CSV table of C-alpha atoms in Angstrom, one decimal:
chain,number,residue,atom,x,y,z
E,1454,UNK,CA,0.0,0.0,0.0
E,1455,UNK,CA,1.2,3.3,-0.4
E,1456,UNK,CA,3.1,5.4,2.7
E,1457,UNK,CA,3.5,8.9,3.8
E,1458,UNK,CA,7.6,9.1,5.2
E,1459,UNK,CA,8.3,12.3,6.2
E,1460,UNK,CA,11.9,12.5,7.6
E,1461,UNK,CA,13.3,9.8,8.5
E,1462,UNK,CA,11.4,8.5,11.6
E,1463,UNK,CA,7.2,9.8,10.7
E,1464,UNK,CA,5.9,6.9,8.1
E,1465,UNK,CA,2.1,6.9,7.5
E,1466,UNK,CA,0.1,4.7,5.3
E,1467,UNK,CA,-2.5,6.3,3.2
E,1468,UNK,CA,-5.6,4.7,5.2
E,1469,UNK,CA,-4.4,6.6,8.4
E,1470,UNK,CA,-4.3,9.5,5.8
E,1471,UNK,CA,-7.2,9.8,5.1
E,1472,UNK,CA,-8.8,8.7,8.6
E,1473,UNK,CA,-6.6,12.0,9.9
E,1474,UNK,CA,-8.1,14.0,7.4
E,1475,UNK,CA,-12.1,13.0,8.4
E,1476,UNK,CA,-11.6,13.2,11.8
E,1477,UNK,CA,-10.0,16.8,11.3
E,1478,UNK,CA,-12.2,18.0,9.1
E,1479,UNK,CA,-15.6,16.8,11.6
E,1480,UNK,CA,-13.8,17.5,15.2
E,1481,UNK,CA,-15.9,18.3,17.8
E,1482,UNK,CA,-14.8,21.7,19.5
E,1483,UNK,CA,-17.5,21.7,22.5
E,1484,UNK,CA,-15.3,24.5,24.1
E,1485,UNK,CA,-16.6,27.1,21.1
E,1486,UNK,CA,-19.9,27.1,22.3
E,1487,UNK,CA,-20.7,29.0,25.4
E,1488,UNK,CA,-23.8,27.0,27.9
E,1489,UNK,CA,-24.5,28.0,30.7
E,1490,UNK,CA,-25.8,25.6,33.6
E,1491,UNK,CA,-29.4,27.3,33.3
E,1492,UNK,CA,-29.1,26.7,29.4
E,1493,UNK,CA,-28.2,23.0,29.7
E,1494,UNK,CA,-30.9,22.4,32.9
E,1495,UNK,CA,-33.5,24.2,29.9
E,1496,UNK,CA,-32.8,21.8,27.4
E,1497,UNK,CA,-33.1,18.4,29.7
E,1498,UNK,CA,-36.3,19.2,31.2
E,1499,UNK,CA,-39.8,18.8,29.3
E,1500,UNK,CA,-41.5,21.8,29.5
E,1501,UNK,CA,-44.9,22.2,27.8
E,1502,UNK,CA,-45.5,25.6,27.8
E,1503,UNK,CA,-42.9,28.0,25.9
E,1504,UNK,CA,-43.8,31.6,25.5
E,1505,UNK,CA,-43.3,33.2,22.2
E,1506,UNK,CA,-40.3,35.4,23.4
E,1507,UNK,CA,-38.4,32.4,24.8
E,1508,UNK,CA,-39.1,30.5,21.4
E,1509,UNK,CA,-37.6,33.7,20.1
E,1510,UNK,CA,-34.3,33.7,22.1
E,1511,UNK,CA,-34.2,30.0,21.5
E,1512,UNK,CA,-34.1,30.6,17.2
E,1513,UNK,CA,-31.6,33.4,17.9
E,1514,UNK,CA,-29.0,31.1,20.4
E,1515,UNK,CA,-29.5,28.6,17.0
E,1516,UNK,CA,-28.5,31.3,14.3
E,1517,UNK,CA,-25.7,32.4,16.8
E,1518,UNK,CA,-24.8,28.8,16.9
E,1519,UNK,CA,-24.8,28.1,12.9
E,1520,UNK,CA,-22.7,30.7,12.4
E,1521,UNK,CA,-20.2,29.5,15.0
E,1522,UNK,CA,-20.3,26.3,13.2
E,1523,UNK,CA,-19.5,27.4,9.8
E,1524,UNK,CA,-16.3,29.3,11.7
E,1525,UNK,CA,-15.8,25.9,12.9
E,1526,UNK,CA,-16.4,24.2,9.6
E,1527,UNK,CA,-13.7,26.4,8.1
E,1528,UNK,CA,-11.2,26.2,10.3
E,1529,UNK,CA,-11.5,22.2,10.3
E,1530,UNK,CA,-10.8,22.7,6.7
E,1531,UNK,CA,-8.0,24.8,6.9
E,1532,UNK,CA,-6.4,22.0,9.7
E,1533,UNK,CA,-6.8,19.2,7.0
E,1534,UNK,CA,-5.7,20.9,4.4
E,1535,UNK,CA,-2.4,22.0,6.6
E,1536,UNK,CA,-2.0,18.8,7.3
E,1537,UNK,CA,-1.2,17.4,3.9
E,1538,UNK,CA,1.9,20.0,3.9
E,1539,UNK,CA,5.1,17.4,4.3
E,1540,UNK,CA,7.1,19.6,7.0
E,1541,UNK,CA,7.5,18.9,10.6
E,1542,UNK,CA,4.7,21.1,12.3
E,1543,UNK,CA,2.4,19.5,9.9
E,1544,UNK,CA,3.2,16.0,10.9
E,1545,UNK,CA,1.8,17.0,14.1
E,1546,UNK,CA,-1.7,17.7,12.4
E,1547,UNK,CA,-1.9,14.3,11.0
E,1548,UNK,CA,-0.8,12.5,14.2
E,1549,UNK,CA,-3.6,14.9,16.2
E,1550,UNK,CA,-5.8,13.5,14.0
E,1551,UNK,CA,-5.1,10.1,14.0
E,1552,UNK,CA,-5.4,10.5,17.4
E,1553,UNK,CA,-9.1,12.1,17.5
E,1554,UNK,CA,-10.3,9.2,14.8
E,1555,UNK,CA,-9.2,6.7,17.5
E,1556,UNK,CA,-11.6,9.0,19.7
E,1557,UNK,CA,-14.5,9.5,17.1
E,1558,UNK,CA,-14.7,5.2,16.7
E,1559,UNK,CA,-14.7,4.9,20.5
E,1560,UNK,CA,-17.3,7.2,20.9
E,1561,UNK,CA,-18.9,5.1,17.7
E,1562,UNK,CA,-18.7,2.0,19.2
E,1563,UNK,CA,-19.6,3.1,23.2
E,1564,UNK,CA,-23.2,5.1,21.3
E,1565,UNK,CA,-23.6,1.8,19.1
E,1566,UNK,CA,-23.3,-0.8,22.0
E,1567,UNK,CA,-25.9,1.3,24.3
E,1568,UNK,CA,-28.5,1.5,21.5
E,1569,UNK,CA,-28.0,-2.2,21.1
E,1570,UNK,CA,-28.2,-3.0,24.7
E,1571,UNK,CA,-31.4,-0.7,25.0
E,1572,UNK,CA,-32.8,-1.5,22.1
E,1573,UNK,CA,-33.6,1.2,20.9
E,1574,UNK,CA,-34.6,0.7,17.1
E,1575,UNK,CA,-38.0,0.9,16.3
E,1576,UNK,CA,-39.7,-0.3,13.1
E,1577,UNK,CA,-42.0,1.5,11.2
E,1578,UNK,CA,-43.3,-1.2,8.9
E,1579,UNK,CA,-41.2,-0.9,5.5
E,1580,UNK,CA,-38.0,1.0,7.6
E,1581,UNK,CA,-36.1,0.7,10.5
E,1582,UNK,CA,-35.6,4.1,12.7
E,1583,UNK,CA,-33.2,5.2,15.9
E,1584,UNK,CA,-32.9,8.7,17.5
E,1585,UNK,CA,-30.2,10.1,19.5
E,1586,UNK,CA,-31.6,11.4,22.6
E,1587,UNK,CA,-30.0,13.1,26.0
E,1588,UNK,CA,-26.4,13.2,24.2
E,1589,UNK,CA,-24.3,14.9,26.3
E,1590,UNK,CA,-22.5,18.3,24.8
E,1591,UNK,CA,-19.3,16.5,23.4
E,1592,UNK,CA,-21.8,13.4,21.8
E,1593,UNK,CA,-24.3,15.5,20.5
E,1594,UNK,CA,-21.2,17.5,18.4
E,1595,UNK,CA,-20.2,14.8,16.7
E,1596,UNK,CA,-23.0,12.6,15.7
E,1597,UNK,CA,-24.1,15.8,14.3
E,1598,UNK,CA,-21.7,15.1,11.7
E,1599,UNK,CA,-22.2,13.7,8.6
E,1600,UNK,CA,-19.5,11.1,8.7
E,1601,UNK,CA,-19.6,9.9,12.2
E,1602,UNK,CA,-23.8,9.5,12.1
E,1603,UNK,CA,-23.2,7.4,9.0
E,1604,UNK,CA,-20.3,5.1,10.8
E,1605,UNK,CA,-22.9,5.1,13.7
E,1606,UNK,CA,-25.4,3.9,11.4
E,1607,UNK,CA,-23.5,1.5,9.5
E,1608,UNK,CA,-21.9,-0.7,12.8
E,1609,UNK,CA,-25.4,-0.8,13.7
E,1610,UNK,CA,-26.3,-2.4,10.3
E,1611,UNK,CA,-23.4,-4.6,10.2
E,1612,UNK,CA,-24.2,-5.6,13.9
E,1613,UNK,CA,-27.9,-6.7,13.1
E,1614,UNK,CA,-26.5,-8.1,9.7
E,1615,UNK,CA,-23.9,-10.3,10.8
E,1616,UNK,CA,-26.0,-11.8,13.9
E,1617,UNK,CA,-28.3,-12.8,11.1
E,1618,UNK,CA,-31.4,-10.5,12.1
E,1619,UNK,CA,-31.6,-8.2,9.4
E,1620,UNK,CA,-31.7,-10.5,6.4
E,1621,UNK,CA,-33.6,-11.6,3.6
E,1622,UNK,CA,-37.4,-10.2,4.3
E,1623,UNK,CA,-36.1,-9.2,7.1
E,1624,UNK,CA,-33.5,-6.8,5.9
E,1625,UNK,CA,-35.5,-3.2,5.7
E,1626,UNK,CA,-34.0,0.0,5.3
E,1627,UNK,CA,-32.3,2.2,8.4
E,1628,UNK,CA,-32.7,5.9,9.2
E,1629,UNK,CA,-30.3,6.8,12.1
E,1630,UNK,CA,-31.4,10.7,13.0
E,1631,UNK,CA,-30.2,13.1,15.5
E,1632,UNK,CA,-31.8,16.5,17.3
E,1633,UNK,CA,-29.4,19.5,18.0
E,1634,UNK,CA,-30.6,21.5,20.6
E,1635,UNK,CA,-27.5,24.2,19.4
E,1636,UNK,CA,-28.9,24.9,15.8
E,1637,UNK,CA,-32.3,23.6,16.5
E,1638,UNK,CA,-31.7,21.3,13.7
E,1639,UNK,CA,-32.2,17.7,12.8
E,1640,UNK,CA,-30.0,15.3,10.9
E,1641,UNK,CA,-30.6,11.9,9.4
E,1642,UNK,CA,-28.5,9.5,7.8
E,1643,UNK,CA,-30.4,6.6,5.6
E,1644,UNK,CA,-28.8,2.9,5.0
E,1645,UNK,CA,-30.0,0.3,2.7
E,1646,UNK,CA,-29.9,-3.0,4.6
E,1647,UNK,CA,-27.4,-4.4,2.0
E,1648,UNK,CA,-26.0,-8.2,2.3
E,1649,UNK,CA,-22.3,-8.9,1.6
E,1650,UNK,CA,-21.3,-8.2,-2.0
E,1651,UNK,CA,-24.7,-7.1,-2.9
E,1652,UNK,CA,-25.1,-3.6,-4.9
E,1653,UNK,CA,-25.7,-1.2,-2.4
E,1654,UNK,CA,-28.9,1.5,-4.0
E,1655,UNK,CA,-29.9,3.8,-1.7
E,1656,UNK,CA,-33.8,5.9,-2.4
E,1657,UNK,CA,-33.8,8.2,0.8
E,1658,UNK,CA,-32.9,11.3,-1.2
E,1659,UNK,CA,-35.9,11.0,-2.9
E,1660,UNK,CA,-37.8,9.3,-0.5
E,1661,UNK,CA,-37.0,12.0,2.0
E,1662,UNK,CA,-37.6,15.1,-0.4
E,1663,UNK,CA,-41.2,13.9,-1.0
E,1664,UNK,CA,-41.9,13.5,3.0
E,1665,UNK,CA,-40.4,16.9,3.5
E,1666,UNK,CA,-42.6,18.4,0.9
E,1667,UNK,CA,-45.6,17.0,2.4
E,1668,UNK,CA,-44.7,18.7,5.8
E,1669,UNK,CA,-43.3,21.9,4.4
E,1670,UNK,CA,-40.1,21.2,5.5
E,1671,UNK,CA,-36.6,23.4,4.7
E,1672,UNK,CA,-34.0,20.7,4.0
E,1673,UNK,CA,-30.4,20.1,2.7
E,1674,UNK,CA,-29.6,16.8,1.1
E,1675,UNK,CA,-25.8,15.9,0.8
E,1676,UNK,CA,-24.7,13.0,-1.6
E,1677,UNK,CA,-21.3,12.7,-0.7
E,1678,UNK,CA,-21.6,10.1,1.6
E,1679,UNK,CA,-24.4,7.5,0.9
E,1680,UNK,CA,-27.1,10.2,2.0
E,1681,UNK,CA,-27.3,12.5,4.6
E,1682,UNK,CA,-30.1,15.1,5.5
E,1683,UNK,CA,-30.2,18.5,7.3
């Protein structure tokens, strides 16, 4: 396979390349946003009745919020591109994020063994659906993520798969979604229930632009991995 060498000691293969680069570009940086403990107590509890002013502040804390994020987004970018630079300082990018995409698949596998353990897919007849709920700050970051909700999604397919649960008429279609209660957004990822070597098609795109038109719903669809929705 092909390898990175920078100087004579820093030798990289091109997998851990390009798993540096992903978990650069979708790090979580919790210490951007700025919660206070009255904020965080807010968004546990259930509270039925919300004035129109504190629905107000709420959509303003979420504009403030998107806005933080597309600072974040950029400077992500900037990291991984850095990082591809063969000098010294730069080296120390790519092992930072070797080291955060050991950190990202931890916090993977730790999110994918608790929704197995509290079973907590539903099916809703032709599909198979999970939501992240009560994520704490750090969690919530990164499964709102494009890339780490789909590797959430797809060990939870493999997992079902490979115990033999979720095949033949059995294997339906997963949506894996996620509420942030910073951009007072939600984000799905959808997964055909494919077996080994099969052709993996995924409909969501569609599927979900004609449920969202239905609802009236502002969306953002992103094809560039499998499928994931905003």
């Amino acid at each position: 396979s092909f390898q990175r060498q920078a100087g004579f000691d820093t030798q990289v293969s091109a997998a851990d390349v390009v798993y540096s680069i992903q978990a650069l570009l979708e790090q979580p940086r919790v210490q951007t946003f700025d919660y206070d403990e009255s904020e965080n107590k807010s968004r546990n509890s259930q509270e039925k009745d919300i004035s129109t002013s504190d629905m107000e502040k709420k959509f303003k804390k979420a504009e403030s919020h998107l806005e933080t994020m597309k600072e974040i987004v950029l400077e992500n970018f900037n990291q991984a591109y850095d990082s591809l630079v063969s000098n010294q300082r730069n080296v120390v990018l790519l092992q930072k994020g070797l080291k955060i995409s050991m950190d990202l698949q931890r916090a993977v596998v730790s999110e994918g063994i608790g929704i197995l353990e509290g079973k907590l897919i539903q099916s809703a007849g032709d599909f198979r659906y999970a939501i992240l709920e009560r994520l704490d700050d750090t969690s919530e970051l990164i499964f709102s993520q494009p890339q780490s909700l789909y590797k959430l999604a797809k060990f939870l397919v493999k997992a079902h798969v490979n115990s033999d649960k979720w095949i033949g008429i059995s294997a339906k279609p997963f949506i894996l979604g996620i509420k942030s209660s910073r951009t007072m957004r939600a984000y799905f990822v959808g997964l055909q229930c494919s077996q080994v070597g099969e052709i993996q098609r995924n409909e969501f795109g569609r599927s979900f632009k004609l449920a969202a038109s239905k609802i009236d719903a502002d969306i953002k669809v992103e094809y560039i991995i499998i499928l994931f929705l905003e």
